[in-house]
Short mmCIF file of C-alpha atoms and ligand atoms in Angstrom, two decimals:
data_model
loop_
_atom_site.label_atom_id
_atom_site.label_comp_id
_atom_site.label_asym_id
_atom_site.label_seq_id
_atom_site.Cartn_x
_atom_site.Cartn_y
_atom_site.Cartn_z
CA MET A 1 -22.33 17.61 19.05
CA THR A 2 -24.34 15.99 21.85
CA SER A 3 -22.99 13.01 23.75
CA HIS A 4 -23.44 9.55 22.33
CA LYS A 5 -24.55 11.03 19.06
CA GLU A 6 -25.05 8.53 16.27
CA LEU A 7 -22.17 8.86 13.87
CA THR A 8 -22.70 8.33 10.16
CA ILE A 9 -19.37 8.09 8.45
CA GLY A 10 -18.24 8.93 4.95
CA LEU A 11 -14.89 7.25 4.43
CA PHE A 12 -12.31 8.46 1.92
CA GLY A 13 -9.80 5.77 1.03
CA PHE A 14 -9.90 1.98 1.26
CA GLY A 15 -6.20 1.17 1.40
CA VAL A 16 -4.29 -0.32 4.32
CA VAL A 17 -5.87 2.02 6.88
CA GLY A 18 -9.33 2.40 5.33
CA GLU A 19 -9.90 -1.32 5.02
CA GLY A 20 -8.49 -1.82 8.52
CA LEU A 21 -11.00 0.68 9.87
CA TYR A 22 -13.86 -1.00 8.01
CA LYS A 23 -12.97 -4.34 9.61
CA VAL A 24 -12.37 -2.91 13.09
CA LEU A 25 -15.67 -0.98 13.00
CA LYS A 26 -17.57 -4.11 12.07
CA GLN A 27 -16.32 -5.66 15.32
CA THR A 28 -17.11 -2.61 17.46
CA SER A 29 -20.90 -2.57 17.43
CA THR A 30 -21.13 -0.63 20.72
CA LEU A 31 -19.79 2.52 19.08
CA ASN A 32 -23.03 3.57 17.38
CA ALA A 33 -21.05 4.48 14.29
CA SER A 34 -21.50 3.13 10.79
CA ILE A 35 -19.95 3.72 7.40
CA LYS A 36 -22.52 4.95 4.90
CA LYS A 37 -20.34 5.45 1.85
CA ILE A 38 -16.70 4.90 0.87
CA CYS A 39 -15.07 7.06 -1.78
CA ILE A 40 -12.29 5.37 -3.72
CA LYS A 41 -10.13 6.32 -6.69
CA LYS A 42 -10.04 3.16 -8.78
CA GLU A 43 -13.44 1.69 -9.46
CA ASN A 44 -12.56 -1.77 -10.66
CA LYS A 45 -10.34 -3.08 -7.88
CA LYS A 46 -11.60 -6.12 -5.98
CA ARG A 47 -12.55 -5.10 -2.45
CA ASP A 48 -13.67 -7.06 0.55
CA ALA A 49 -16.84 -5.03 1.26
CA PRO A 50 -20.31 -4.72 -0.35
CA ALA A 51 -20.10 -3.01 -3.77
CA GLU A 52 -22.97 -0.59 -2.98
CA LEU A 53 -20.83 1.09 -0.32
CA PHE A 54 -18.36 2.41 -2.89
CA THR A 55 -18.42 5.49 -5.06
CA THR A 56 -15.82 7.45 -6.98
CA ASP A 57 -17.69 10.73 -6.57
CA LYS A 58 -16.55 12.66 -3.51
CA ASN A 59 -19.76 14.70 -3.55
CA ASP A 60 -21.78 11.56 -2.76
CA LEU A 61 -20.21 11.89 0.70
CA LEU A 62 -19.66 15.61 1.05
CA ASN A 63 -23.16 16.58 -0.08
CA ASP A 64 -24.94 13.92 1.96
CA ASP A 65 -26.43 15.71 4.98
CA SER A 66 -26.90 12.47 6.88
CA ILE A 67 -23.12 11.96 6.94
CA ASN A 68 -21.82 13.83 9.98
CA VAL A 69 -18.27 12.48 10.09
CA ILE A 70 -15.72 12.37 7.30
CA VAL A 71 -12.85 9.96 7.83
CA GLU A 72 -10.07 10.75 5.41
CA VAL A 73 -7.25 8.23 4.96
CA ILE A 74 -6.04 8.83 1.40
CA ASN A 75 -2.50 9.31 0.11
CA GLU A 76 -2.71 12.46 -1.99
CA SER A 77 -2.24 15.38 0.33
CA GLU A 78 -3.73 18.12 -1.88
CA ALA A 79 -6.89 16.10 -2.57
CA ALA A 80 -7.09 15.30 1.13
CA PHE A 81 -6.84 18.97 2.08
CA GLU A 82 -9.64 19.86 -0.28
CA ILE A 83 -11.88 17.14 1.12
CA VAL A 84 -11.14 18.20 4.69
CA SER A 85 -11.73 21.88 3.94
CA VAL A 86 -15.10 21.24 2.31
CA ALA A 87 -16.16 18.85 5.07
CA LEU A 88 -15.28 21.30 7.87
CA LYS A 89 -17.03 24.16 6.09
CA LYS A 90 -20.12 21.97 5.85
CA GLY A 91 -19.94 21.34 9.61
CA LYS A 92 -18.92 17.71 9.27
CA ALA A 93 -16.43 16.53 11.89
CA VAL A 94 -13.22 15.19 10.35
CA VAL A 95 -10.89 12.39 11.36
CA SER A 96 -7.71 12.30 9.31
CA ALA A 97 -4.60 10.13 9.14
CA SER A 98 -2.87 12.24 6.48
CA LYS A 99 0.26 13.48 8.21
CA LYS A 100 1.73 15.00 5.05
CA MET A 101 -1.44 16.97 4.39
CA ILE A 102 -1.71 18.13 8.00
CA ALA A 103 1.94 19.20 8.21
CA GLU A 104 1.76 21.01 4.87
CA HIS A 105 -1.47 22.83 5.73
CA LEU A 106 -1.21 23.21 9.48
CA ALA A 107 -1.88 26.95 9.67
CA GLU A 108 -4.84 26.69 7.28
CA LEU A 109 -6.31 23.77 9.19
CA LEU A 110 -6.06 25.67 12.46
CA LYS A 111 -7.84 28.62 10.89
CA LEU A 112 -10.57 26.39 9.44
CA GLN A 113 -11.18 24.83 12.84
CA GLU A 114 -11.43 28.24 14.47
CA GLU A 115 -13.82 29.51 11.82
CA THR A 116 -16.07 26.46 11.67
CA HIS A 117 -15.89 25.35 15.34
CA THR A 118 -15.88 21.83 13.94
CA PRO A 119 -13.68 19.04 15.29
CA PHE A 120 -10.65 17.87 13.32
CA LEU A 121 -8.99 14.90 14.99
CA CYS A 122 -5.79 13.23 13.82
CA GLU A 123 -4.48 10.85 16.49
CA SER A 124 -3.56 8.26 13.84
CA SER A 125 -1.37 10.74 11.95
CA ALA A 126 1.54 10.45 14.37
CA CYS A 127 2.74 7.24 16.03
CA ALA A 128 -0.42 5.36 14.96
CA SER A 129 -1.51 3.28 17.93
CA ILE A 130 0.27 5.40 20.59
CA PRO A 131 -2.16 7.98 21.95
CA VAL A 132 0.33 10.80 22.00
CA ILE A 133 -1.55 13.76 20.53
CA ARG A 134 -4.49 13.70 22.90
CA ASN A 135 -2.07 13.11 25.77
CA LEU A 136 -0.02 16.13 24.87
CA GLU A 137 -3.18 18.20 24.49
CA GLU A 138 -4.85 17.16 27.70
CA TYR A 139 -2.26 15.95 30.15
CA TYR A 140 0.90 17.96 29.77
CA ASP A 141 1.10 21.58 30.68
CA ASN A 142 3.37 23.55 28.42
CA ASP A 143 5.67 24.90 31.11
CA LEU A 144 6.36 21.46 32.47
CA LEU A 145 7.22 19.81 29.20
CA HIS A 146 11.02 19.73 29.15
CA SER A 147 11.62 17.48 26.19
CA LEU A 148 10.32 14.89 23.79
CA ARG A 149 12.39 12.21 22.08
CA ALA A 150 10.71 9.82 19.75
CA VAL A 151 10.86 7.21 17.04
CA VAL A 152 7.97 8.27 14.82
CA ASN A 153 8.57 6.39 11.58
CA GLY A 154 7.94 2.66 11.59
CA SER A 155 9.45 1.87 8.19
CA THR A 156 12.88 3.38 8.84
CA ASN A 157 13.02 1.75 12.25
CA PHE A 158 12.04 -1.55 10.65
CA ILE A 159 14.75 -1.14 8.01
CA LEU A 160 17.42 -0.25 10.62
CA THR A 161 16.49 -3.31 12.67
CA LYS A 162 16.57 -5.61 9.64
CA MET A 163 19.84 -4.17 8.31
CA PHE A 164 21.85 -4.09 11.49
CA GLU A 165 20.43 -6.99 13.47
CA ASP A 166 19.24 -9.45 10.86
CA LYS A 167 21.89 -8.39 8.28
CA ILE A 168 19.30 -8.01 5.54
CA ASP A 169 20.27 -5.54 2.85
CA PHE A 170 18.56 -2.13 2.56
CA ARG A 171 16.50 -2.90 -0.57
CA ASP A 172 15.17 -6.19 0.82
CA ALA A 173 14.33 -4.60 4.16
CA LEU A 174 12.45 -1.80 2.38
CA MET A 175 10.61 -4.33 0.25
CA GLN A 176 9.50 -6.18 3.40
CA ALA A 177 8.28 -2.90 4.91
CA GLN A 178 6.29 -2.27 1.74
CA GLN A 179 4.81 -5.77 1.71
CA LEU A 180 3.76 -5.43 5.34
CA GLY A 181 1.98 -2.15 4.55
CA PHE A 182 4.21 0.10 6.69
CA ALA A 183 5.92 2.06 3.94
CA GLU A 184 4.43 5.06 2.18
CA ALA A 185 3.33 4.69 -1.46
CA ASP A 186 6.45 6.73 -2.22
CA PRO A 187 8.99 5.14 0.13
CA ALA A 188 11.35 8.12 -0.22
CA LEU A 189 8.96 9.86 2.17
CA ASP A 190 9.98 7.36 4.83
CA VAL A 191 13.62 6.81 3.95
CA GLU A 192 14.53 10.50 3.57
CA GLY A 193 12.81 11.55 6.78
CA TRP A 194 9.84 13.43 5.30
CA ASP A 195 7.25 11.30 7.01
CA ALA A 196 9.01 11.68 10.36
CA VAL A 197 9.28 15.45 10.06
CA HIS A 198 5.62 15.73 9.05
CA LYS A 199 4.67 13.86 12.20
CA TRP A 200 7.03 16.01 14.24
CA VAL A 201 5.38 19.18 12.92
CA ILE A 202 2.04 17.83 14.17
CA ILE A 203 3.42 16.77 17.54
CA LEU A 204 5.22 20.10 18.09
CA CYS A 205 1.92 21.89 17.61
CA HIS A 206 0.17 19.84 20.26
CA ALA A 207 3.17 19.76 22.61
CA TYR A 208 4.38 23.35 22.44
CA GLY A 209 1.87 25.28 20.31
CA ILE A 210 4.43 25.66 17.54
CA VAL A 211 2.94 26.18 14.09
CA SER A 212 5.77 25.19 11.77
CA SER A 213 6.48 23.23 8.62
CA SER A 214 9.12 20.83 7.34
CA LYS A 215 11.06 23.88 6.08
CA GLU A 216 11.68 25.08 9.61
CA ILE A 217 12.77 21.80 11.15
CA LEU A 218 16.13 20.33 10.27
CA PHE A 219 15.70 16.74 9.24
CA THR A 220 17.09 13.85 7.29
CA GLY A 221 16.36 10.14 7.09
CA ILE A 222 18.45 7.01 6.98
CA GLN A 223 19.42 7.26 3.30
CA ASN A 224 23.11 7.94 3.98
CA ILE A 225 23.66 5.53 6.85
CA ASN A 226 25.99 2.72 5.87
CA ALA A 227 27.48 -0.45 7.28
CA GLY A 228 30.62 1.45 8.40
CA ASP A 229 28.47 3.69 10.62
CA ALA A 230 26.85 0.66 12.19
CA ASN A 231 30.31 -0.85 12.80
CA VAL A 232 31.55 2.31 14.52
CA GLY A 233 28.34 2.29 16.57
CA ARG A 234 28.86 -1.34 17.52
CA GLU A 235 32.45 -0.63 18.69
CA LYS A 236 31.08 2.09 20.93
CA ASN A 237 28.16 -0.08 22.02
CA TYR A 238 25.62 2.18 20.34
CA GLU A 239 22.61 1.47 18.16
CA ILE A 240 21.22 3.80 15.50
CA ARG A 241 17.70 5.24 15.56
CA LEU A 242 16.04 7.98 13.52
CA VAL A 243 15.15 10.26 16.41
CA ALA A 244 12.71 13.14 16.44
CA GLN A 245 13.66 15.42 19.29
CA ALA A 246 12.46 18.64 20.89
CA LYS A 247 13.88 20.29 23.97
CA LYS A 248 13.03 23.42 25.87
CA LEU A 249 16.33 25.25 26.32
CA LEU A 250 17.30 27.36 29.32
CA ASN A 251 16.16 30.48 27.45
CA GLY A 252 12.68 28.96 27.02
CA LYS A 253 13.03 28.46 23.27
CA ILE A 254 12.63 25.08 21.61
CA ALA A 255 15.33 23.11 19.84
CA ALA A 256 13.73 20.63 17.43
CA PHE A 257 15.00 18.30 14.70
CA VAL A 258 14.68 14.83 13.17
CA LEU A 259 18.09 13.19 12.68
CA PRO A 260 19.74 9.79 13.01
CA GLN A 261 21.16 9.35 16.46
CA PHE A 262 23.43 6.90 18.24
CA VAL A 263 21.65 5.56 21.30
CA GLN A 264 23.19 3.80 24.27
CA PRO A 265 21.86 0.42 25.38
CA ASN A 266 20.24 1.97 28.46
CA ASP A 267 18.40 4.52 26.33
CA LEU A 268 14.72 3.55 26.18
CA LEU A 269 14.78 4.15 22.42
CA ALA A 270 17.31 1.31 22.05
CA PHE A 271 14.46 -0.97 23.08
CA VAL A 272 12.35 0.15 20.09
CA LYS A 273 12.72 -2.27 17.18
CA ASN A 274 11.03 -3.04 13.90
CA GLU A 275 7.95 -0.97 13.04
CA ASN A 276 7.38 0.06 16.64
CA ASN A 277 7.33 3.71 17.60
CA ALA A 278 7.98 5.32 20.96
CA VAL A 279 7.87 8.69 22.64
CA ILE A 280 9.82 9.65 25.74
CA ILE A 281 8.38 12.67 27.48
CA GLU A 282 10.32 14.48 30.17
CA SER A 283 8.32 16.82 32.31
CA GLY A 284 8.88 18.91 35.41
CA PHE A 285 7.55 16.77 38.20
CA ALA A 286 6.69 13.45 36.60
CA ASP A 287 10.27 12.94 35.39
CA LYS A 288 10.33 10.60 32.43
CA GLN A 289 7.50 8.70 30.71
CA PHE A 290 7.82 6.19 27.92
CA PHE A 291 5.05 5.52 25.42
CA TYR A 292 5.57 2.55 23.18
CA GLY A 293 3.54 0.78 20.53
CA LYS A 294 2.99 -0.02 16.90
CA GLY A 295 3.51 3.04 14.73
CA ALA A 296 2.38 1.66 11.40
CA GLY A 297 0.21 -1.02 9.87
CA SER A 298 -3.46 -1.55 9.20
CA PHE A 299 -5.02 -2.29 12.58
CA PRO A 300 -2.74 -0.16 14.79
CA THR A 301 -3.52 2.88 12.63
CA ALA A 302 -7.21 2.01 12.29
CA THR A 303 -7.44 1.72 16.08
CA ALA A 304 -6.30 5.32 16.48
CA VAL A 305 -8.85 6.43 13.87
CA LEU A 306 -11.50 4.51 15.78
CA SER A 307 -10.51 6.19 19.01
CA ASP A 308 -10.99 9.60 17.37
CA ILE A 309 -14.40 8.51 16.04
CA SER A 310 -15.30 7.42 19.53
CA ALA A 311 -14.14 10.77 20.99
CA LEU A 312 -16.47 12.56 18.58
CA ARG A 313 -19.44 10.98 20.31
CA TYR A 314 -18.66 13.21 23.26
CA GLY A 315 -18.07 16.28 21.10
CA TYR A 316 -14.33 16.19 21.71
CA ARG A 317 -12.16 18.67 19.82
CA TYR A 318 -8.61 19.87 20.30
CA GLU A 319 -8.40 23.15 22.15
CA TYR A 320 -4.75 23.70 21.13
CA LYS A 321 -4.17 24.94 24.65
CA LYS A 322 -0.45 25.59 24.16
CA LEU A 323 -1.19 27.73 21.14
CA TYR A 324 -4.27 29.66 22.22
CA HIS A 325 -4.22 29.67 26.03
CA GLN A 326 -0.49 29.73 26.80
CA THR A 327 2.58 31.30 25.30
CA PRO A 328 3.37 29.30 22.15
CA GLY A 329 6.87 27.88 21.85
CA ILE A 330 9.43 29.49 19.58
CA LEU A 331 11.88 27.40 17.59
CA THR A 332 15.57 28.25 17.80
CA THR A 333 18.71 27.07 16.05
CA ASP A 334 20.94 28.79 18.60
CA PHE A 335 22.50 25.81 20.33
CA TYR A 336 25.28 23.30 19.69
CA VAL A 337 25.26 19.61 18.87
CA ARG A 338 27.87 16.90 19.13
CA ILE A 339 27.83 14.99 15.85
CA TYR A 340 29.47 12.02 14.21
CA LEU A 341 30.15 12.45 10.50
CA SER A 342 31.41 9.79 8.12
CA PHE A 343 32.57 10.67 4.62
CA ASP A 344 34.82 9.68 1.71
CA GLU A 345 37.14 12.69 1.41
CA TRP A 346 38.43 15.10 4.08
CA ASN A 347 38.24 18.02 1.66
CA THR A 348 34.43 17.74 1.46
CA ILE A 349 34.09 18.57 5.17
CA PRO A 350 34.18 22.24 6.26
CA ARG A 351 36.27 21.69 9.38
CA GLU A 352 36.33 25.42 10.14
CA LYS A 353 32.60 25.29 10.91
CA PHE A 354 33.22 23.13 13.98
CA GLU A 355 33.79 24.52 17.47
CA TRP A 356 36.15 21.65 18.00
CA ILE A 357 36.77 18.13 16.73
CA GLU A 358 37.21 15.47 19.38
CA GLU A 359 37.94 12.39 17.31
CA TRP A 360 38.99 11.75 13.76
CA HIS A 361 39.66 8.40 12.15
CA SER A 362 40.57 7.15 8.77
CA ILE A 363 39.48 3.60 8.06
CA VAL A 364 40.18 2.18 4.61
CA GLY A 365 37.99 4.05 2.16
CA ARG A 366 35.90 5.80 4.80
CA LYS A 367 36.72 8.49 7.33
CA TYR A 368 34.87 9.80 10.31
CA LEU A 369 35.01 12.48 12.95
CA VAL A 370 33.17 13.44 16.11
CA GLY A 371 32.89 17.15 16.81
CA VAL A 372 30.83 19.95 18.28
CA ILE A 373 29.15 22.36 15.92
CA HIS A 374 26.66 25.21 16.16
CA PHE A 375 23.26 23.95 14.98
CA GLY A 376 22.95 26.95 12.67
CA GLN A 377 25.90 25.58 10.67
CA LEU A 378 23.72 22.58 9.78
CA SER A 379 20.49 24.46 9.20
CA GLN A 380 22.02 27.09 6.90
CA ASN A 381 22.68 24.65 4.07
CA ASN A 382 22.90 20.98 3.27
CA TRP A 383 26.65 20.36 3.08
CA TRP A 384 26.25 17.55 5.64
CA LYS A 385 23.87 15.63 3.34
CA GLU A 386 26.08 15.91 0.26
CA ASN A 387 29.13 13.99 -1.08
CA ASN A 388 28.01 10.75 0.51
CA THR A 389 28.31 12.25 4.00
CA SER A 390 26.49 10.55 6.84
CA LEU A 391 25.56 12.51 9.96
CA ILE A 392 24.55 10.83 13.19
CA LEU A 393 24.04 12.68 16.46
CA THR A 394 25.90 11.35 19.47
CA PRO A 395 23.95 10.37 22.61
CA ASP A 396 22.66 13.41 24.49
CA PRO A 397 23.63 15.65 21.60
CA ILE A 398 22.29 19.09 22.60
CA ILE A 399 24.81 21.45 24.18
CA GLU A 400 23.61 24.83 25.36
CA ASP A 401 25.68 28.00 25.25
CA ILE A 402 26.54 28.00 28.94
CA GLU A 403 27.67 24.37 28.82
CA LEU A 404 29.74 25.06 25.72
CA ARG A 405 31.66 27.81 27.48
CA LYS A 406 32.40 25.48 30.39
CA LEU A 407 33.50 22.70 28.06
CA LYS A 408 35.73 25.11 26.13
CA LYS A 409 37.42 26.27 29.33
CA THR A 410 38.09 22.68 30.39
CA SER A 411 39.55 21.76 27.02
CA LEU A 412 41.82 24.85 27.01
CA LYS A 413 43.01 23.92 30.53
CA LEU A 414 43.69 20.37 29.40
CA ALA A 415 45.64 21.72 26.46
CA GLY A 416 47.70 23.82 28.92
CA VAL A 417 46.60 27.17 27.48
N1 HSE B 501 5.06 5.03 6.55
C1 HSE B 501 4.65 5.29 7.90
C2 HSE B 501 5.67 4.68 8.83
C3 HSE B 501 3.30 4.71 8.15
O1 HSE B 501 6.46 3.86 8.38
O2 HSE B 501 5.72 5.05 10.00
C4 HSE B 501 2.69 5.13 9.44
O3 HSE B 501 2.50 6.51 9.52
#
């Protein structure tokens, strides 16, 4: 695509993001981009745009040769994948916000981009208004990227803030997130961590060249977190965040997961409230960087879509440098984590799986422990999600083999062995 090319857009979806984009584009006349047609599912809904723009036939967009950009912001991931595949094969550049679709079809999308040499941009799919994907692609060299820690789901962060700071109950907090347009059409995607892990799959690809799926990354959401957990956190001066984390271990492999985590007040993620998202990047020479901004909502997401549209004017496409030009990262489960678990009955917890248990408490009706466990013991099956068990990582949870041996020695010495 030549620079400053005129962009004629076919837009799929006119929900929170689609309508936001329509409005934002109207106010950005300098972009030389216009929407020619909008494909929607339900014909008879009242919409705040001229009726002649809308169609329910996807081929009106896909078969129109004058449309050179497809923007796809629909909810159904299989339909979205089909649209994107056809568009790329027809040489139309694609901008997509569909994190579920991208995470579920990552390998196929990479192949399609290679085969068609056509841009597929998705900045809005992870952390909405925070420009993290292009940053990871262009700025950070793989070898220097030590770790990423992030809040990538606005709804769960919003719910945690409302529950534990404003003392609003879970259902009401979720309802507010829905009304404000942050939550997914199926809110279980947010609450159970699916949305966060989908975003993490995308980010891991751009950060470390890892082509994975939600099956390979251990995750959960905030569904099991209860008031007792928040009370324990408060006693220890911790807050709770749903944290997506990735760390390059000493052996060069990557530890990655999405789990609730206790964060200390001086942790930058403690600063992240409501629907905001944030990413902390630790790299070799630059030390620590903190990206912060709105991770959900109409305009913040539309802005990221707009930025991708703008990048297309200059023929920008991801090179996937970490994947194709460097040695791609390899995921590992061979490390240890320090976890807090709360539960109803001791006999539901496989204590023998732990390396050691540092604290155990029995409060009326609810019990908890803090212990160190091999990560593989969590990834092998879901015992830690069952029987009303709540798992929260402690601050700085990752323990590598070498550290574990040192810690073990110290604890044996302390025990006089
Ligand atoms: N449901 C998503 C969230 C929307 O809450 O973060 C933005 O991707």
